[in-house]
Amino acid sequence: MNALSANTPPRNIVVLAGGVGGAKYLLGVREYAREHGAEVTAIVNTGDDATMHGLRICPDLDSIMYTLGGGHDQERGWGQVGETWTVGEELKEYGAGPTWFSLGDKDIATHLVRTQMLDAGYRLTEVTEALCARWQPNVRLLPMSDDRVETHVVCTLPDAEQPSAIHFQEWWVRYRTKVPTTGFVQVGAEQAAPSAEVLAALKEADLILLAPSNPVVSIGPILGVPGMREALRDAAAPVIGTAGLINGAPLRGMADVCLQVIGVEQTALAVADYLGARSADGVLDGWLVAPGDGGTLDAISVAEAPLLMSDAGATAQMVTAAVELAGQVR
Ligand code: FO1
């Protein structure tokens, strides 16, 4: 039994998260934390990051920063509200690719500041802190690593004989995942390490949550940073994940497509099995699934709770369910 229980709520909550789904989940974690006087740190996937037009773009960090900062575009799910596209149109006029990736004018300012700071030698952790000084997300955002790790996708492009590896953004935005795909590669992972800030956050946490983000291309790259799994296993805090599938389907995004590519069944329990139990070389102590998706797993405690992130309050209820499950594990 760990220190957590209903009447001793967590003080330091750490959340591993991807982009759009992770941002929604973090709105609920922040609401829960406000109600219970806890601090929240998000360890964010940077596998989607790309350099386009000479600018370093960090989609998941930006989705979370804009969403928690109140400046994101609800329909699109990414980029800023009230966006204009003048620079992007000019780039198209020059035939300056990639023309399939739309950059908003406001968003470009974020990438200019980030690129300038990276070129000046600041770590991505420091750059993110500087950008958040403006957006005030009231959650500490940490890239999973300061080292460059990019998700590339092995697929066979139209008119191609052989498979090739393309950047995740090209697979997701240009091809909409609609090409024969056989695998994902985290380019740069071997040389990467979690930042000191990430390792300290995991050590000091008294609750670690995995957001209902894509387990393959959002949570996967975070766990794929050498040393991250060990840091989770060595943490004193219980690790509770929340399924991103409800009755076998993701609410948004393409977790089902990604799971199919890696040969994992598209069920909440199969995803938990894929992430693994902490006692068996995995990371999970507990796993929250939607009503009806429950069952028993070796060494992972499963609980059911409504998982529709309809608003921050509903998501905060999911966090309460995760805290209760945490109080029962280990
Ligand atoms: N998604 C799209 O579907 N089309 C785009 O043109 C696009 C541009 C874009 C620019 C900056 C950014 O931070 C995100 C952007 N996204 C776009 C979303 C992005 O592909 C996704 O947010 C993640 O990488 C996947 O979760």
Short mmCIF file of C-alpha atoms and ligand atoms in Angstrom, two decimals:
data_model
loop_
_atom_site.label_atom_id
_atom_site.label_comp_id
_atom_site.label_asym_id
_atom_site.label_seq_id
_atom_site.Cartn_x
_atom_site.Cartn_y
_atom_site.Cartn_z
CA MET A 1 0.00 0.00 0.00
CA ASN A 2 1.50 3.38 -0.93
CA ALA A 3 0.97 6.70 0.78
CA LEU A 4 -1.89 7.65 -1.54
CA SER A 5 -5.48 7.19 -0.59
CA ALA A 6 -8.72 9.13 -0.91
CA ASN A 7 -7.98 11.30 2.12
CA THR A 8 -4.31 11.89 1.29
CA PRO A 9 -4.53 13.30 -2.25
CA PRO A 10 -1.30 13.48 -4.31
CA ARG A 11 0.88 16.60 -3.99
CA ASN A 12 3.04 16.13 -7.11
CA ILE A 13 1.27 14.66 -10.13
CA VAL A 14 3.34 13.79 -13.22
CA VAL A 15 1.54 13.08 -16.50
CA LEU A 16 3.05 11.43 -19.59
CA ALA A 17 1.13 12.91 -22.50
CA GLY A 18 0.94 13.36 -26.25
CA GLY A 19 -0.78 16.18 -28.11
CA VAL A 20 -4.48 16.72 -28.63
CA GLY A 21 -5.77 13.96 -26.32
CA GLY A 22 -3.04 14.74 -23.84
CA ALA A 23 -4.01 18.42 -23.77
CA LYS A 24 -7.65 17.56 -23.02
CA TYR A 25 -6.59 15.19 -20.27
CA LEU A 26 -4.29 17.80 -18.75
CA LEU A 27 -7.17 20.30 -18.55
CA GLY A 28 -8.81 17.77 -16.20
CA VAL A 29 -5.63 17.03 -14.26
CA ARG A 30 -5.13 20.77 -13.76
CA GLU A 31 -8.73 21.11 -12.54
CA TYR A 32 -8.25 18.18 -10.13
CA ALA A 33 -4.96 19.70 -8.92
CA ARG A 34 -6.60 23.09 -8.31
CA GLU A 35 -9.29 21.41 -6.20
CA HIS A 36 -6.72 19.45 -4.19
CA GLY A 37 -3.77 21.84 -4.03
CA ALA A 38 -1.44 19.66 -6.09
CA GLU A 39 1.30 20.58 -8.57
CA VAL A 40 1.24 19.12 -12.10
CA THR A 41 4.17 18.35 -14.41
CA ALA A 42 3.60 17.04 -17.94
CA ILE A 43 6.29 14.95 -19.67
CA VAL A 44 5.44 15.51 -23.31
CA ASN A 45 6.13 13.49 -26.47
CA THR A 46 8.52 15.17 -28.90
CA GLY A 47 8.51 12.36 -31.47
CA ASP A 48 6.17 14.41 -33.69
CA ASP A 49 8.67 17.28 -33.81
CA ALA A 50 9.85 18.36 -37.26
CA THR A 51 11.93 21.04 -38.93
CA MET A 52 10.02 22.74 -41.73
CA HIS A 53 11.05 25.93 -43.58
CA GLY A 54 14.04 26.04 -41.23
CA LEU A 55 11.80 26.23 -38.15
CA ARG A 56 11.69 23.67 -35.30
CA ILE A 57 8.09 22.67 -34.71
CA CYS A 58 6.95 20.80 -31.58
CA PRO A 59 3.29 19.89 -32.21
CA ASP A 60 2.53 18.11 -28.94
CA LEU A 61 4.22 20.68 -26.72
CA ASP A 62 2.45 23.46 -28.64
CA SER A 63 -0.98 21.75 -28.55
CA ILE A 64 -0.71 21.43 -24.78
CA MET A 65 0.73 24.93 -24.28
CA TYR A 66 -1.95 26.60 -26.41
CA THR A 67 -4.78 24.51 -24.93
CA LEU A 68 -3.81 25.08 -21.27
CA GLY A 69 -3.00 28.69 -22.13
CA GLY A 70 -6.48 29.20 -23.58
CA GLY A 71 -5.31 30.01 -27.10
CA HIS A 72 -5.94 26.81 -29.05
CA ASP A 73 -8.34 26.26 -31.91
CA GLN A 74 -11.05 23.85 -30.70
CA GLU A 75 -12.20 22.50 -34.07
CA ARG A 76 -8.77 21.96 -35.58
CA GLY A 77 -7.34 20.57 -32.36
CA TRP A 78 -3.96 22.08 -33.15
CA GLY A 79 -2.56 25.59 -33.69
CA GLN A 80 -4.00 28.82 -32.39
CA VAL A 81 -7.52 30.20 -32.48
CA GLY A 82 -8.09 33.15 -34.82
CA GLU A 83 -5.22 32.04 -37.02
CA THR A 84 -4.34 33.61 -40.39
CA TRP A 85 -2.34 31.83 -43.11
CA THR A 86 -0.66 34.68 -45.05
CA VAL A 87 2.93 33.45 -44.69
CA GLY A 88 1.89 29.91 -45.59
CA GLU A 89 0.15 31.16 -48.76
CA GLU A 90 3.26 33.15 -49.70
CA LEU A 91 5.41 30.06 -49.20
CA LYS A 92 3.09 28.12 -51.52
CA GLU A 93 3.45 30.92 -54.12
CA TYR A 94 7.19 30.34 -54.02
CA GLY A 95 6.62 26.60 -54.31
CA ALA A 96 8.53 26.35 -51.04
CA GLY A 97 7.57 22.93 -49.68
CA PRO A 98 6.31 21.15 -47.85
CA THR A 99 3.05 22.64 -49.10
CA TRP A 100 1.00 19.87 -47.42
CA PHE A 101 1.83 21.19 -43.93
CA SER A 102 -0.06 24.37 -43.00
CA LEU A 103 1.68 26.86 -40.74
CA GLY A 104 -0.41 29.65 -39.22
CA ASP A 105 1.06 33.15 -38.89
CA LYS A 106 0.71 33.22 -35.09
CA ASP A 107 2.13 29.69 -34.84
CA ILE A 108 5.15 30.76 -36.88
CA ALA A 109 6.02 33.29 -34.17
CA THR A 110 6.24 30.40 -31.69
CA HIS A 111 8.54 28.46 -34.01
CA LEU A 112 10.71 31.55 -34.69
CA VAL A 113 11.26 32.12 -30.95
CA ARG A 114 11.92 28.41 -30.37
CA THR A 115 14.32 28.08 -33.32
CA GLN A 116 16.21 31.22 -32.34
CA MET A 117 16.64 29.99 -28.75
CA LEU A 118 17.70 26.49 -29.83
CA ASP A 119 20.23 28.02 -32.24
CA ALA A 120 21.53 30.15 -29.37
CA GLY A 121 22.20 26.92 -27.42
CA TYR A 122 19.25 26.76 -25.05
CA ARG A 123 17.88 23.25 -24.34
CA LEU A 124 14.34 22.48 -25.49
CA THR A 125 13.37 22.30 -21.79
CA GLU A 126 14.52 25.91 -21.33
CA VAL A 127 12.87 27.04 -24.57
CA THR A 128 9.57 25.46 -23.48
CA GLU A 129 9.78 27.22 -20.12
CA ALA A 130 10.36 30.55 -21.90
CA LEU A 131 7.39 30.06 -24.25
CA CYS A 132 5.20 29.04 -21.29
CA ALA A 133 6.08 32.27 -19.48
CA ARG A 134 3.78 33.92 -21.99
CA TRP A 135 1.04 31.26 -22.11
CA GLN A 136 0.90 30.49 -18.36
CA PRO A 137 -0.46 26.92 -18.68
CA ASN A 138 -0.18 26.46 -14.87
CA VAL A 139 1.21 23.01 -15.55
CA ARG A 140 4.97 22.57 -15.91
CA LEU A 141 5.66 21.32 -19.44
CA LEU A 142 8.78 19.21 -19.95
CA PRO A 143 9.82 17.71 -23.27
CA MET A 144 10.54 14.00 -22.73
CA SER A 145 14.17 14.71 -23.73
CA ASP A 146 16.33 17.62 -24.89
CA ASP A 147 17.76 15.29 -27.49
CA ARG A 148 16.16 15.04 -30.92
CA VAL A 149 14.03 11.89 -31.27
CA GLU A 150 11.68 11.81 -34.27
CA THR A 151 9.04 9.22 -35.15
CA HIS A 152 9.49 8.00 -38.69
CA VAL A 153 7.06 5.61 -40.36
CA VAL A 154 7.98 2.67 -42.60
CA CYS A 155 5.42 2.54 -45.42
CA THR A 156 5.06 2.04 -49.15
CA LEU A 157 4.22 5.32 -50.86
CA PRO A 158 1.94 5.53 -53.90
CA ASP A 159 3.84 4.47 -57.08
CA ALA A 160 6.72 3.16 -54.99
CA GLU A 161 8.00 -0.39 -55.36
CA GLN A 162 9.79 -0.55 -52.04
CA PRO A 163 8.85 0.65 -48.56
CA SER A 164 10.59 3.77 -47.27
CA ALA A 165 10.67 5.69 -44.00
CA ILE A 166 8.99 9.09 -43.92
CA HIS A 167 8.59 11.58 -41.08
CA PHE A 168 5.52 10.99 -38.91
CA GLN A 169 4.08 14.38 -39.98
CA GLU A 170 4.18 13.39 -43.65
CA TRP A 171 2.51 10.05 -42.86
CA TRP A 172 -0.16 11.71 -40.71
CA VAL A 173 -0.79 15.00 -42.56
CA ARG A 174 0.11 14.33 -46.18
CA TYR A 175 -0.95 10.67 -46.49
CA ARG A 176 -3.49 10.63 -43.63
CA THR A 177 -2.06 7.18 -42.68
CA LYS A 178 -3.69 5.76 -45.83
CA VAL A 179 -0.58 3.99 -47.13
CA PRO A 180 0.52 0.39 -46.42
CA THR A 181 2.47 0.80 -43.20
CA THR A 182 4.65 -1.76 -41.47
CA GLY A 183 6.33 0.01 -38.58
CA PHE A 184 7.47 3.01 -36.57
CA VAL A 185 11.05 3.97 -35.86
CA GLN A 186 12.18 6.44 -33.20
CA VAL A 187 15.08 8.07 -35.05
CA GLY A 188 17.70 9.27 -32.58
CA ALA A 189 16.36 7.31 -29.61
CA GLU A 190 19.63 5.40 -29.06
CA GLN A 191 21.52 8.64 -28.41
CA ALA A 192 18.75 10.26 -26.36
CA ALA A 193 18.19 10.48 -22.61
CA PRO A 194 15.45 11.88 -20.39
CA SER A 195 16.34 15.39 -19.23
CA ALA A 196 17.47 15.89 -15.64
CA GLU A 197 14.22 17.75 -15.04
CA VAL A 198 12.21 14.73 -16.23
CA LEU A 199 14.14 12.32 -13.99
CA ALA A 200 13.75 14.62 -10.98
CA ALA A 201 10.00 15.01 -11.62
CA LEU A 202 9.51 11.23 -11.76
CA LYS A 203 11.53 10.80 -8.55
CA GLU A 204 9.52 13.43 -6.66
CA ALA A 205 6.11 12.39 -7.97
CA ASP A 206 3.58 10.80 -5.67
CA LEU A 207 1.32 9.94 -8.59
CA ILE A 208 2.33 9.22 -12.18
CA LEU A 209 -0.42 9.19 -14.83
CA LEU A 210 -0.29 8.07 -18.46
CA ALA A 211 -2.74 10.23 -20.46
CA PRO A 212 -5.21 8.48 -22.81
CA SER A 213 -2.91 9.48 -25.69
CA ASN A 214 -1.97 7.24 -28.60
CA PRO A 215 -0.07 4.39 -26.92
CA VAL A 216 2.14 3.81 -29.99
CA VAL A 217 3.16 7.24 -31.34
CA SER A 218 2.56 9.43 -28.27
CA ILE A 219 3.16 7.38 -25.10
CA GLY A 220 5.42 4.93 -26.96
CA PRO A 221 8.15 7.44 -27.89
CA ILE A 222 8.26 8.74 -24.30
CA LEU A 223 8.76 5.22 -22.94
CA GLY A 224 11.23 4.58 -25.76
CA VAL A 225 13.73 7.15 -24.47
CA PRO A 226 16.51 5.01 -22.94
CA GLY A 227 16.23 5.13 -19.15
CA MET A 228 12.61 6.32 -19.08
CA ARG A 229 11.09 2.90 -18.33
CA GLU A 230 13.63 2.32 -15.59
CA ALA A 231 12.88 5.76 -14.10
CA LEU A 232 9.18 4.90 -14.04
CA ARG A 233 9.81 1.49 -12.48
CA ASP A 234 12.12 2.98 -9.85
CA ALA A 235 9.69 5.78 -8.96
CA ALA A 236 8.04 5.62 -5.54
CA ALA A 237 4.74 6.77 -7.07
CA PRO A 238 2.11 4.40 -8.43
CA VAL A 239 1.78 4.51 -12.23
CA ILE A 240 -1.82 4.63 -13.47
CA GLY A 241 -2.68 4.71 -17.16
CA THR A 242 -6.00 5.61 -18.76
CA ALA A 243 -7.13 3.83 -21.91
CA GLY A 244 -7.50 5.94 -25.04
CA LEU A 245 -9.79 3.33 -26.62
CA ILE A 246 -13.46 3.04 -25.69
CA ASN A 247 -15.06 -0.22 -26.85
CA GLY A 248 -12.09 -0.77 -29.14
CA ALA A 249 -12.10 2.60 -30.85
CA PRO A 250 -10.24 5.86 -30.20
CA LEU A 251 -12.43 8.95 -29.81
CA ARG A 252 -10.02 10.97 -31.97
CA GLY A 253 -6.74 10.31 -33.71
CA MET A 254 -5.54 7.05 -35.09
CA ALA A 255 -4.58 4.79 -32.18
CA ASP A 256 -6.47 1.94 -33.86
CA VAL A 257 -4.40 2.31 -37.07
CA CYS A 258 -1.14 2.42 -35.09
CA LEU A 259 -2.03 -0.60 -32.96
CA GLN A 260 -2.85 -2.57 -36.11
CA VAL A 261 0.57 -1.68 -37.56
CA ILE A 262 2.37 -3.12 -34.51
CA GLY A 263 0.02 -6.09 -34.23
CA VAL A 264 -1.66 -5.20 -30.94
CA GLU A 265 -5.38 -5.94 -30.59
CA GLN A 266 -7.48 -2.76 -30.47
CA THR A 267 -8.85 -3.24 -26.97
CA ALA A 268 -8.17 -1.33 -23.77
CA LEU A 269 -6.84 -4.47 -22.06
CA ALA A 270 -4.53 -5.33 -24.99
CA VAL A 271 -3.03 -1.82 -24.78
CA ALA A 272 -2.35 -2.27 -21.04
CA ASP A 273 -0.71 -5.60 -21.79
CA TYR A 274 1.43 -3.87 -24.45
CA LEU A 275 2.53 -1.16 -21.98
CA GLY A 276 3.24 -3.94 -19.49
CA ALA A 277 3.00 -4.46 -15.77
CA ARG A 278 5.61 -2.71 -13.66
CA SER A 279 6.60 -5.99 -12.05
CA ALA A 280 7.17 -7.58 -15.44
CA ASP A 281 9.41 -5.15 -17.30
CA GLY A 282 6.48 -2.82 -18.06
CA VAL A 283 5.38 0.42 -16.42
CA LEU A 284 1.79 0.06 -15.21
CA ASP A 285 0.42 -0.55 -11.72
CA GLY A 286 -3.15 0.29 -12.66
CA TRP A 287 -5.26 0.83 -15.77
CA LEU A 288 -8.51 2.79 -16.06
CA VAL A 289 -10.91 1.58 -18.74
CA ALA A 290 -14.38 2.62 -19.90
CA PRO A 291 -17.40 0.82 -18.47
CA GLY A 292 -17.62 -2.60 -20.07
CA ASP A 293 -13.99 -2.66 -21.20
CA GLY A 294 -12.78 -4.16 -17.91
CA GLY A 295 -11.31 -7.54 -17.16
CA THR A 296 -8.37 -9.00 -15.27
CA LEU A 297 -4.71 -8.61 -16.21
CA ASP A 298 -1.64 -10.15 -14.61
CA ALA A 299 -0.16 -7.72 -12.10
CA ILE A 300 -2.08 -4.69 -13.39
CA SER A 301 -5.13 -3.56 -11.40
CA VAL A 302 -8.00 -2.67 -13.73
CA ALA A 303 -10.87 -0.33 -12.83
CA GLU A 304 -13.76 1.04 -14.87
CA ALA A 305 -14.78 4.70 -15.03
CA PRO A 306 -16.51 6.95 -17.58
CA LEU A 307 -13.73 8.13 -19.93
CA LEU A 308 -15.47 10.77 -22.02
CA MET A 309 -13.42 13.98 -21.67
CA SER A 310 -16.46 16.11 -22.44
CA ASP A 311 -15.15 18.98 -20.30
CA ALA A 312 -12.49 19.66 -17.66
CA GLY A 313 -14.89 18.65 -14.88
CA ALA A 314 -15.64 15.27 -16.45
CA THR A 315 -11.93 14.69 -17.00
CA ALA A 316 -11.22 15.70 -13.39
CA GLN A 317 -13.57 12.87 -12.39
CA MET A 318 -11.38 10.49 -14.42
CA VAL A 319 -8.38 11.75 -12.45
CA THR A 320 -10.23 11.14 -9.18
CA ALA A 321 -10.88 7.57 -10.36
CA ALA A 322 -7.16 7.20 -11.16
CA VAL A 323 -6.23 8.48 -7.69
CA GLU A 324 -8.59 5.97 -6.08
CA LEU A 325 -7.12 3.15 -8.15
CA ALA A 326 -3.63 4.36 -7.19
CA GLY A 327 -4.61 4.08 -3.53
CA GLN A 328 -5.36 0.38 -4.03
CA VAL A 329 -2.28 -0.71 -5.95
CA ARG A 330 1.26 -1.67 -4.80
N1 FO1 B 1 -2.25 18.69 -38.73
C1 FO1 B 1 -2.86 18.58 -39.95
O1 FO1 B 1 -3.70 17.71 -40.11
N2 FO1 B 1 -2.53 19.42 -40.97
C2 FO1 B 1 -1.61 20.39 -40.86
O2 FO1 B 1 -1.33 21.11 -41.82
C3 FO1 B 1 -0.98 20.55 -39.57
C4 FO1 B 1 -0.04 21.57 -39.36
C5 FO1 B 1 0.48 21.73 -38.05
C6 FO1 B 1 1.36 22.77 -37.77
C7 FO1 B 1 1.87 22.93 -36.47
C8 FO1 B 1 1.50 22.03 -35.46
O3 FO1 B 1 1.98 22.19 -34.21
C9 FO1 B 1 0.62 20.98 -35.72
C10 FO1 B 1 0.12 20.81 -37.02
N3 FO1 B 1 -0.77 19.78 -37.32
C11 FO1 B 1 -1.34 19.67 -38.54
C12 FO1 B 1 -1.16 18.80 -36.28
C13 FO1 B 1 -0.08 17.75 -36.08
O4 FO1 B 1 0.17 17.01 -37.21
C14 FO1 B 1 -0.60 16.89 -34.92
O5 FO1 B 1 -0.95 17.74 -33.90
C15 FO1 B 1 0.37 15.97 -34.22
O6 FO1 B 1 1.63 15.95 -34.67
C16 FO1 B 1 -0.28 14.60 -34.16
O7 FO1 B 1 -0.92 14.49 -32.95
#
